[in-house]
Short mmCIF file of C-alpha atoms in Angstrom, two decimals:
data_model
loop_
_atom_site.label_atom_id
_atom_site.label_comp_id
_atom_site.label_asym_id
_atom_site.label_seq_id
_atom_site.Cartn_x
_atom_site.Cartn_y
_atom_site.Cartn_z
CA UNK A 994 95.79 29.49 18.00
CA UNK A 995 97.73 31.03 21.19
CA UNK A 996 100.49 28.75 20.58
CA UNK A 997 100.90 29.17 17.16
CA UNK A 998 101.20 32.83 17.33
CA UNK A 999 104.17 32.00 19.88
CA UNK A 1000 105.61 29.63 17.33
CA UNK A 1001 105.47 33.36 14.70
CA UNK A 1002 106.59 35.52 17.10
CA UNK A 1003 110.96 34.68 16.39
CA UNK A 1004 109.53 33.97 12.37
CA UNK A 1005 108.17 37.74 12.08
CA UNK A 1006 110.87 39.00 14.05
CA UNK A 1007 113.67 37.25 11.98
CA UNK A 1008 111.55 38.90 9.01
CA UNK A 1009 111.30 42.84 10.46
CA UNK A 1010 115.29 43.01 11.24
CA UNK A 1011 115.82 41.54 7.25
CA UNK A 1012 113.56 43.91 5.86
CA UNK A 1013 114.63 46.84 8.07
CA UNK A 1014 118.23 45.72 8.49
CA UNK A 1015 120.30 48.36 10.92
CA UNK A 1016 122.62 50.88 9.31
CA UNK A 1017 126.58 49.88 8.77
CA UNK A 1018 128.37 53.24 9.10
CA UNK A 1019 131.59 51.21 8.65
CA UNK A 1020 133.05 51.82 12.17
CA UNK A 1021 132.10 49.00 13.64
CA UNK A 1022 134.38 45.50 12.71
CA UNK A 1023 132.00 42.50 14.02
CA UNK A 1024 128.57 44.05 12.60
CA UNK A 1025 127.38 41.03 11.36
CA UNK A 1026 127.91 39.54 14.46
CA UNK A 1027 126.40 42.09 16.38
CA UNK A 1028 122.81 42.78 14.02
CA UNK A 1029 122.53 38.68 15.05
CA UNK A 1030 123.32 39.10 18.57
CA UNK A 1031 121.20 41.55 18.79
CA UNK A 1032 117.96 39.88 16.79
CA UNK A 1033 118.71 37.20 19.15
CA UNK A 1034 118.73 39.41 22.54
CA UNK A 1035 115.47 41.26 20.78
CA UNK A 1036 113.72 37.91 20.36
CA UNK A 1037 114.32 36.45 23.87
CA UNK A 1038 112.74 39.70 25.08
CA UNK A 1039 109.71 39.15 23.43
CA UNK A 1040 109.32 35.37 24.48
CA UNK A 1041 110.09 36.58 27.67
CA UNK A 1042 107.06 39.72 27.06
CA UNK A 1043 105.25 36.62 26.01
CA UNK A 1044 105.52 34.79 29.18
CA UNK A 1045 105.10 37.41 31.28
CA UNK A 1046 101.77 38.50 30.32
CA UNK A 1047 100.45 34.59 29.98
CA UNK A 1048 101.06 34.72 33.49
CA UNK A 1049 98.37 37.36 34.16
CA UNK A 1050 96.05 34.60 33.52
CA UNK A 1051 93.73 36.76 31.66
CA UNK A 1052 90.83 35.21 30.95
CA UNK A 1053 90.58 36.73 27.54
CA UNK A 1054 93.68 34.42 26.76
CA UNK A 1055 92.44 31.66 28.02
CA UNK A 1056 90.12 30.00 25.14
CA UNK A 1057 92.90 30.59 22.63
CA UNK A 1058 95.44 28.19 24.12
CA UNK A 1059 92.44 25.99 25.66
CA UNK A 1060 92.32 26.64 29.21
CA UNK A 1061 94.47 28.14 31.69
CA UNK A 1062 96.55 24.96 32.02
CA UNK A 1063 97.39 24.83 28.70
CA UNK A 1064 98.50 29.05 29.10
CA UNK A 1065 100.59 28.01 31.86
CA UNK A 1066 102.94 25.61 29.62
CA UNK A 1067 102.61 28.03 27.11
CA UNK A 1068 103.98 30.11 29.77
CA UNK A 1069 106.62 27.73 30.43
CA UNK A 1070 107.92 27.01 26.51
CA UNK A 1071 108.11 30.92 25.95
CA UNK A 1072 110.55 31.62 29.29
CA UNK A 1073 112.34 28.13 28.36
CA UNK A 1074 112.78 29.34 24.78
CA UNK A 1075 113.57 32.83 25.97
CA UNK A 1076 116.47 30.83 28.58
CA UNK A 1077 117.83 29.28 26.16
CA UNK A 1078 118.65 32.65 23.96
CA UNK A 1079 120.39 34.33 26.81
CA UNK A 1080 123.53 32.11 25.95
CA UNK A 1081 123.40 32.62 22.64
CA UNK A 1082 123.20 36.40 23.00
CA UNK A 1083 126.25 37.05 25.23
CA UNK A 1084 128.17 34.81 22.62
CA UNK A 1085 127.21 36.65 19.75
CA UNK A 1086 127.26 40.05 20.98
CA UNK A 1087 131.04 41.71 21.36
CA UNK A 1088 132.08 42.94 24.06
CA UNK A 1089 134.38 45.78 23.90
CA UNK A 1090 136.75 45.40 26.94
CA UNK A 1091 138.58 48.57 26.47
CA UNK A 1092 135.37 50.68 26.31
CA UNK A 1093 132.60 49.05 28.41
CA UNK A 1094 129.29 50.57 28.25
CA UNK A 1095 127.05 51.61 31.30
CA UNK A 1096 124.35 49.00 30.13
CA UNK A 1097 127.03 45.85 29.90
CA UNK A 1098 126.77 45.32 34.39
CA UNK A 1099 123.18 45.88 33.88
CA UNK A 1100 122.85 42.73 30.94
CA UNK A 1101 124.96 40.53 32.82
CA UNK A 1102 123.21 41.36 36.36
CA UNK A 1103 119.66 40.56 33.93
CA UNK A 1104 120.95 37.44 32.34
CA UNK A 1105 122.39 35.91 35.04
CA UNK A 1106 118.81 36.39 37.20
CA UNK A 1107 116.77 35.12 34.33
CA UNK A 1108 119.20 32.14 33.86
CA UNK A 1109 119.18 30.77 37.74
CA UNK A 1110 115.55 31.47 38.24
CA UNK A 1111 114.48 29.48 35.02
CA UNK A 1112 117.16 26.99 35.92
CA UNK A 1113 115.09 26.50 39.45
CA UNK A 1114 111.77 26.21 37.31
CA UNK A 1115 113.48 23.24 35.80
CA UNK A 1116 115.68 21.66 38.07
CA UNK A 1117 112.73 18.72 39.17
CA UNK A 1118 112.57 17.27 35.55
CA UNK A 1119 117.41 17.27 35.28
CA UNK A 1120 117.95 14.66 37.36
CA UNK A 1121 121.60 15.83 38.19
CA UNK A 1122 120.21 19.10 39.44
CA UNK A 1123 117.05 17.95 41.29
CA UNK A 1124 119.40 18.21 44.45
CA UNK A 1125 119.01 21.73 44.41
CA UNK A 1126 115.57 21.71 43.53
CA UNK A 1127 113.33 24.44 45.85
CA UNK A 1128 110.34 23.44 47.40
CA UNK A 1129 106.91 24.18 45.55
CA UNK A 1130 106.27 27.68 47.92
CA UNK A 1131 110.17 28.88 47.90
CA UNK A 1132 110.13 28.64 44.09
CA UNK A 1133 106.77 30.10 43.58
CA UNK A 1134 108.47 33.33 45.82
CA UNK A 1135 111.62 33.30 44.24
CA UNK A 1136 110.07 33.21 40.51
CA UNK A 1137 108.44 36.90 40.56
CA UNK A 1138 111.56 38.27 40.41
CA UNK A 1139 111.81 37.05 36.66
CA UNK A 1140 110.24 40.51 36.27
CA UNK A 1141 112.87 42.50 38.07
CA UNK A 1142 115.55 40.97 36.34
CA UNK A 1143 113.45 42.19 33.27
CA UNK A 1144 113.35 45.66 34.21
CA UNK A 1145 116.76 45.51 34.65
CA UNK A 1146 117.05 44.00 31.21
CA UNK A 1147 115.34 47.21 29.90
CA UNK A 1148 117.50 49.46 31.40
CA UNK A 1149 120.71 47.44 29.46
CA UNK A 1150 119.23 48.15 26.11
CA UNK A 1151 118.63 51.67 26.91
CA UNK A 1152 122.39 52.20 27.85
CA UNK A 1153 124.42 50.04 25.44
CA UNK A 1154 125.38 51.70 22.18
CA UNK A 1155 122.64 49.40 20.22
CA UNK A 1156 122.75 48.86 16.55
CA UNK A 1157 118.39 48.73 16.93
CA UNK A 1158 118.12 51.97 18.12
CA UNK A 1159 119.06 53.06 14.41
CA UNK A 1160 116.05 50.82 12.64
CA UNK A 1161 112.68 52.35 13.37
CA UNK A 1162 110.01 49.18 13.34
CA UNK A 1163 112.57 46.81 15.37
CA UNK A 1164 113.22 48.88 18.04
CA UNK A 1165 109.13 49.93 18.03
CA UNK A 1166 108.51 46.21 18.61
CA UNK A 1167 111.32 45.89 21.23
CA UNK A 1168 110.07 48.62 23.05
CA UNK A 1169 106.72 47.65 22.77
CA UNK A 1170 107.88 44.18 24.00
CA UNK A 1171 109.32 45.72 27.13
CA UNK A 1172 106.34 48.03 27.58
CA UNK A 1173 103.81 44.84 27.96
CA UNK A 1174 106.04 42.50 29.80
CA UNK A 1175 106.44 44.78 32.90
CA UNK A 1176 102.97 46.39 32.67
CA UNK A 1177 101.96 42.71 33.02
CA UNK A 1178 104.87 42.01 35.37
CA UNK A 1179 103.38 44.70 37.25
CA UNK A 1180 99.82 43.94 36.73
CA UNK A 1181 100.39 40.35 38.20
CA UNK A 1182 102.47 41.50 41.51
CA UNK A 1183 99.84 44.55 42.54
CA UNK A 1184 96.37 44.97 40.75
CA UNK A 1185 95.70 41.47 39.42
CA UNK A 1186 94.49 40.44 43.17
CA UNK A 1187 91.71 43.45 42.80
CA UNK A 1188 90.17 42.18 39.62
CA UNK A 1189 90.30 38.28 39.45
CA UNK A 1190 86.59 36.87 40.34
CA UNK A 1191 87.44 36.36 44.16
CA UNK A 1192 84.98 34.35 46.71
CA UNK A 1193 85.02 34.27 50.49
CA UNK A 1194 84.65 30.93 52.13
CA UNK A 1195 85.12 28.71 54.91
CA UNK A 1196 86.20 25.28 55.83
CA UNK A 1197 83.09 23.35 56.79
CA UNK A 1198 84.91 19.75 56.86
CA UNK A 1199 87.73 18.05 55.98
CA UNK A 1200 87.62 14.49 55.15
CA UNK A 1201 90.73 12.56 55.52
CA UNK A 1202 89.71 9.36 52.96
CA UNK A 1203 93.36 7.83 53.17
CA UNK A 1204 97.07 8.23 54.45
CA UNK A 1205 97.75 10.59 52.03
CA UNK A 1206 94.10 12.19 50.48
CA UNK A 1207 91.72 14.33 52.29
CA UNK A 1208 88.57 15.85 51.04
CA UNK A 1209 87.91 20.17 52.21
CA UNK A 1210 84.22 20.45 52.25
CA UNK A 1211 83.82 24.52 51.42
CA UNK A 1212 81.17 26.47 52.09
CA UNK A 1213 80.48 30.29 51.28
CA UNK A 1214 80.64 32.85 53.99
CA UNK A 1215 78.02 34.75 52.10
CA UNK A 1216 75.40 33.66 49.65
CA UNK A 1217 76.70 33.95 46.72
CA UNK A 1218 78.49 31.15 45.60
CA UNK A 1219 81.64 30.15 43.13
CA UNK A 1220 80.21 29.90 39.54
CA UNK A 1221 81.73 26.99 37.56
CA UNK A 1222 81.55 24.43 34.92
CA UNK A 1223 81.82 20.82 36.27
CA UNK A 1224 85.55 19.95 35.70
CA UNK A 1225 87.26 23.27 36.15
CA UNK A 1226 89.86 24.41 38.49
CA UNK A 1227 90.55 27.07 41.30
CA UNK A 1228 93.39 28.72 43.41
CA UNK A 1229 92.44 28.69 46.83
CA UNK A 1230 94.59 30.21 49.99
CA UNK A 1231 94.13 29.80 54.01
CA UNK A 1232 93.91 32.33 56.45
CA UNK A 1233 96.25 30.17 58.36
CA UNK A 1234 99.93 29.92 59.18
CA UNK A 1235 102.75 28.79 57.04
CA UNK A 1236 102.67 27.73 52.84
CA UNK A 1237 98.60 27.81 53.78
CA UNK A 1238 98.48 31.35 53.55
CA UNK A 1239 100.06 31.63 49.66
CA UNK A 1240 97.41 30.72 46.53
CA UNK A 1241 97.41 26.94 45.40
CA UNK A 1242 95.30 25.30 42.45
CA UNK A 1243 92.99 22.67 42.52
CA UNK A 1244 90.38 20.78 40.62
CA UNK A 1245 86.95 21.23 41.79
CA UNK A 1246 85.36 17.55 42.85
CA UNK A 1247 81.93 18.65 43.23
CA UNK A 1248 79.50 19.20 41.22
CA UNK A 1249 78.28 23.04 40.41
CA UNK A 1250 74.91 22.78 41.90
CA UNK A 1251 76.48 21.88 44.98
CA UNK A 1252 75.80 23.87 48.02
CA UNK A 1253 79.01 22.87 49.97
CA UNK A 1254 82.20 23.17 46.73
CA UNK A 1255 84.56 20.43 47.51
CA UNK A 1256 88.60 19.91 46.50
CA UNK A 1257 89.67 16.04 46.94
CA UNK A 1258 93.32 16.87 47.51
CA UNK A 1259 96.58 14.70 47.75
CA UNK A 1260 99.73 15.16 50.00
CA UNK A 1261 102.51 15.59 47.90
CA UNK A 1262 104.32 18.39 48.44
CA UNK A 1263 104.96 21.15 51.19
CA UNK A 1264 101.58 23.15 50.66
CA UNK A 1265 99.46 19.81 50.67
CA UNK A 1266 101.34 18.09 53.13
CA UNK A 1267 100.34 21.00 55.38
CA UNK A 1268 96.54 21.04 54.44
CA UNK A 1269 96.98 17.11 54.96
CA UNK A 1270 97.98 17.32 58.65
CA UNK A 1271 96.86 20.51 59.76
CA UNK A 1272 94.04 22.50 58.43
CA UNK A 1273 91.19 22.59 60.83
CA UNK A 1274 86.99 23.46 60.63
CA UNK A 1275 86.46 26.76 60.23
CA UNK A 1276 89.41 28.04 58.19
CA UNK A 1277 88.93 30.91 56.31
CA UNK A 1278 89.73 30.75 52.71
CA UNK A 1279 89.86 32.95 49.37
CA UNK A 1280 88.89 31.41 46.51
CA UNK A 1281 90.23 33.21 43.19
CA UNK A 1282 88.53 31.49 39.90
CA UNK A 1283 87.04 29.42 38.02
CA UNK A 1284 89.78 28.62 35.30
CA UNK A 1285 89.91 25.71 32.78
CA UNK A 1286 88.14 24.32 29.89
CA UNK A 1287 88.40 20.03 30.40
CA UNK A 1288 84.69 19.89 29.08
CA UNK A 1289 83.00 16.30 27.85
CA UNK A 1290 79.96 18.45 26.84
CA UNK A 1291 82.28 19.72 24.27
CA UNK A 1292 83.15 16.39 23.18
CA UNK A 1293 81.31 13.33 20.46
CA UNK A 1294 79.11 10.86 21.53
CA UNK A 1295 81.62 8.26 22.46
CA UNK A 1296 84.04 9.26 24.67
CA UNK A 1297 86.32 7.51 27.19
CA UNK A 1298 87.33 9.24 30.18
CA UNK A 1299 91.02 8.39 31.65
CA UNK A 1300 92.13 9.23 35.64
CA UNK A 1301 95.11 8.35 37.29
CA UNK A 1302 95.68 8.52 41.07
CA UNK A 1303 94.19 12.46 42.02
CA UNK A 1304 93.78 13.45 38.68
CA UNK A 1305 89.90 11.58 39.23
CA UNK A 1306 89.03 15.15 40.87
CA UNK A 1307 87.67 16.86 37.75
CA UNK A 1308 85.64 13.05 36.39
CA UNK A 1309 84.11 13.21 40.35
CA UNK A 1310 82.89 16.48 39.28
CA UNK A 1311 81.82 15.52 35.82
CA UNK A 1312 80.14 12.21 37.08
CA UNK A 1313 78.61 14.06 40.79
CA UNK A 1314 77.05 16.58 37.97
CA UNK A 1315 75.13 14.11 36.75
CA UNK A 1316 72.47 13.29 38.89
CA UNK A 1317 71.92 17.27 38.83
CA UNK A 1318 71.05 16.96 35.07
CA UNK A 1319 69.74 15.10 32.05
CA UNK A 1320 71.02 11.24 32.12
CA UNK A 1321 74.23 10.81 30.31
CA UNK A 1322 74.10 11.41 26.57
CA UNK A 1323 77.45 10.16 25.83
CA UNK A 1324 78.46 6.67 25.73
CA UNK A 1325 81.44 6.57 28.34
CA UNK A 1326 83.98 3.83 29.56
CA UNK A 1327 85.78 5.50 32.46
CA UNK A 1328 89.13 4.29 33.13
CA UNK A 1329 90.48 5.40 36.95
CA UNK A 1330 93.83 3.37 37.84
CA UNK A 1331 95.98 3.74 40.56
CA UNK A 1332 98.65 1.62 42.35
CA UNK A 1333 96.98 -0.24 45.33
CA UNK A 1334 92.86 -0.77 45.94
CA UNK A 1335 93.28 1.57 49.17
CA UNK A 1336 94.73 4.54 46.97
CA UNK A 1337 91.18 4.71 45.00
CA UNK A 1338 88.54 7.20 46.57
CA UNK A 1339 85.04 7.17 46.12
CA UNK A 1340 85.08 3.94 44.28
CA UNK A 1341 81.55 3.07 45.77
CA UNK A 1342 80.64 6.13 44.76
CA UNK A 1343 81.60 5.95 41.17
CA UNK A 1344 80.40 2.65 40.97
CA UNK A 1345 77.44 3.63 42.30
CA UNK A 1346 76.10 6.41 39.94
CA UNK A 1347 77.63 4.07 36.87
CA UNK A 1348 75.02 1.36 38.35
CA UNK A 1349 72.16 4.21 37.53
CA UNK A 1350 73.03 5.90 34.15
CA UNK A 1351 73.60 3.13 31.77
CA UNK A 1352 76.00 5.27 29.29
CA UNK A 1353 78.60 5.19 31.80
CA UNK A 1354 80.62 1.95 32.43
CA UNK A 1355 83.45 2.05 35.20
CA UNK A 1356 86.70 -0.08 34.82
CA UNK A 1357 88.49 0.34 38.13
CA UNK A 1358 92.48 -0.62 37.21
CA UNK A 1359 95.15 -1.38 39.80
CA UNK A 1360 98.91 -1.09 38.27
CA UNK A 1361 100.21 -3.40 41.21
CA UNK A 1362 98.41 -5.95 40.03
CA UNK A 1363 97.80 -5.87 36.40
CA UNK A 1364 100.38 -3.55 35.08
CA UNK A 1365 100.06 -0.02 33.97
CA UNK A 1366 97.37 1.10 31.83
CA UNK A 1367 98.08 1.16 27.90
CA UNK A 1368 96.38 2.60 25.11
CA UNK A 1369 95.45 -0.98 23.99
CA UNK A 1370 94.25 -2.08 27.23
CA UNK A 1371 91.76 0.87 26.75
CA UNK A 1372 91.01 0.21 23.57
CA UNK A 1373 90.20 -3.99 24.14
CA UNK A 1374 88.20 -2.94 27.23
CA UNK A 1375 85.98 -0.52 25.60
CA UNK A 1376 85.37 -1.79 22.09
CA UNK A 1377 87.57 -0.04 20.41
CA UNK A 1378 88.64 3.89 20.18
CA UNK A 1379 86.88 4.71 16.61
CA UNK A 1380 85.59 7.82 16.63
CA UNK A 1381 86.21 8.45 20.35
CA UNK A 1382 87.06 11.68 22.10
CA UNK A 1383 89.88 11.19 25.27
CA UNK A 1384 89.86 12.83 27.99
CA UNK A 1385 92.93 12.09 30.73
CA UNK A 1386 94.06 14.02 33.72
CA UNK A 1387 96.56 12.37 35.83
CA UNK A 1388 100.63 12.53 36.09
CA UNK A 1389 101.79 14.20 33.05
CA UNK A 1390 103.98 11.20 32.33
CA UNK A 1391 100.92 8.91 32.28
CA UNK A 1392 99.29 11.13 30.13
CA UNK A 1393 102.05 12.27 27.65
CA UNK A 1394 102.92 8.70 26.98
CA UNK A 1395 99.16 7.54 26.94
CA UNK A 1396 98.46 10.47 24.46
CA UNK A 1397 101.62 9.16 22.35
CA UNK A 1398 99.81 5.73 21.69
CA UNK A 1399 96.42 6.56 20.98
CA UNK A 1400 97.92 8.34 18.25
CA UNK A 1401 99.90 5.35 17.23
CA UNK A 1402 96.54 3.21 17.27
CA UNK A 1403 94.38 5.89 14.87
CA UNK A 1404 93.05 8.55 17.40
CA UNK A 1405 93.61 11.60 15.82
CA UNK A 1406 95.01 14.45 18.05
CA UNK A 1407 92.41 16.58 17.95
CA UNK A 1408 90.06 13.98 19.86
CA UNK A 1409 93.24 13.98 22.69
CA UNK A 1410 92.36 16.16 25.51
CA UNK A 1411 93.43 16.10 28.81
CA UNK A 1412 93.83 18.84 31.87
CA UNK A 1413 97.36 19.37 33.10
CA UNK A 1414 97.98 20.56 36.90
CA UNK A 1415 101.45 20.58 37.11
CA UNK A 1416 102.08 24.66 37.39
CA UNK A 1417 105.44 24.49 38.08
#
């Protein structure tokens, strides 16, 4: 439903500056031009509202858009679409050189902000800009200034002689826009850290299973525990030096009843690189959580379950949960590929418990040797997809183009789920 109401929000908006069109008092020579311009610069503030408070990661959000991963590209879209207006506004809008407004330095100081930072969200996935392409823990810093540049963007409409600030309702809802995007702006950089569900614990072991994956065995510092569903995520951070010290996500690997919570984590990028080579026993760490709603409970009776390289963390935790409750009451064929035999962890593992609940058969895939896994390979290996719910978590390109033929071959998209953890 979330993203629908996203999808409305430019629809409604289009419909409220129609219905309560500006006044023309005849002075002004472009005002066609200008009641667009403005609907356009009025909608890209309330995308980038939108965005803003998705990034609160209230929980209260969260089952409408079906887990926090699913808020954060939300997230993403609604700054993207907002972006992509900014361009179109300054085109549309005149601009009166002989007479320039107090507001006009203060737009072009907010448009130009918004435009590089969103150009650095996205500069991994252009391949002529990936040169300039920030590391994971210089973006994450540089991106909270989004909501300065949206303050300042505030302070532009206030001082430019606006044709909304003669319509009542559109300039209620751009005000109101404004009015929720920095209280959540503001909510996110200084209060949020005093009401997430925070736990205090410490680094019992860390596991180093191959060159690039390591296991951090977690254990509270106090009794109480992390409550969580098998399968969900957490943001954890270090009291140690360096990209350590700032809040990461991860999928839990262990199972809830666990007394020591465990992350299975992969070097690949600055942050995890770090944990990789450096963190030691007895680290202190903050856990803020538990997020996420990847659930085969939720699911039908036949399911297959799809993992490629790291994304396996959230089936360890699924299939580790099981010997902690009844057997398996799903029929599952779980599918965990990756490149080379020494990149899969905890094969004996998995094969193990798959050896002692009968529902669950393992198929252990190697893309160096057989090729990439395909939608049909899945579906010849299992028996056939009818009637079965997916679940996938692995590289988003894996799973996009996975998800693209299992519709082609009759699964219908509602039986498609899969947990993304690319927050960037």
């Amino acid at each position: 439903m979330g993203n629908r109401v996203i999808i409305a929000v430019p629809a409604v908006n289009l419909v409220l500056w129609l219905v309560f069109l500006p006044d023309d008092d005849g002075t002004r020579t472009n005002f066609a031009r200008q009641v667009t311009g403005e609907f356009v610069g009025s909608t890209m503030v309330l995308l980038f509202a939108t965005s803003l408070l998705l990034a609160t990661r209230a929980r209260w959000l969260e089952p409408h858009f079906g887990g926090l991963d699913k808020m954060y590209r939300a997230h993403k879209r609604a700054g993207l679409a907002g972006f992509l207006l900014i361009a179109v506004h300054f085109a549309l809008v005149p601009l009166n050189t002989a007479a320039v407004k107090p507001g006009t330095p203060a737009g072009m100081i907010a448009g130009v902000g918004i435009f590089v930072l969103v150009l650095l969200t996205v500069a991994p996935r252009i391949p002529v800009a990936r040169r300039f392409a920030l590391t994971y823990d210089r973006w994450r810093s540089s991106h909270r200034f989004i909501g300065v540049f949206f303050i300042v963007a505030l302070a532009h409409s206030l001082l430019v002689d606006a044709l909304v600030t003669t319509t009542v309702v559109p300039l209620a809802v751009l005000i109101a826009a404004y009015a929720i995007g920095i209280l959540s702006y503001l909510y996110t950089l200084l209060l949020a850290r005093f009401f997430r569900r925070t736990r205090r614990y410490v680094v019992q072991s860390v596991r180093r299973l191959n060159g690039t994956t390591v296991e951090v065995g977690l254990r509270p510092r106090k009794k109480k525990r992390m409550a969580f569903t098998a399968g969900q995520f957490l943001f954890v951070r270090f009291k140690s030096r360096g990209a350590l010290r700032r809040s990461h996500p991860f999928t839990i690997s262990s199972s809830p009843k666990e007394e020591v919570l465990r992350l299975t984590i992969k070097a690949s990028g600055d942050f995890t690189r770090q944990l990789y080579e450096s963190l030691a026993e007895g680290t202190r760490a903050t856990l803020v959580g538990c997020y996420g709603m990847f659930d085969y409970k939720r699911g039908g009776p036949r399911q297959i379950w799809v993992a490629g390289g790291i994304g396996v963390t959230p089936f360890l935790s699924w299939i580790r949960d099981l010997d902690h409750e009844d057997p398996l009451r799903h029929r599952v064929d779980f599918f965990y590929t990756v490149r080379h035999p020494a990149d899969a962890v905890f094969l004996e593992e998995i094969e193990d418990v798959a050896r002692r609940h009968p529902n669950l058969r393992a198929h252990i895939v190697y893309s160096s040797r057989g090729g990439s896994l395909t939608a049909e390979k899945i579906a010849a290996a299992s028996g056939g997809l009818s009637g079965a719910d997916v679940y996938m978590c692995g590289p988003s390109k894996m799973t996009a183009t996975l998800a693209r033929r299992f519709r082609r071959i009759g699964v219908p998209s509602a039986s498609i789920h899969y947990e993304e953890f690319n927050f960037r």
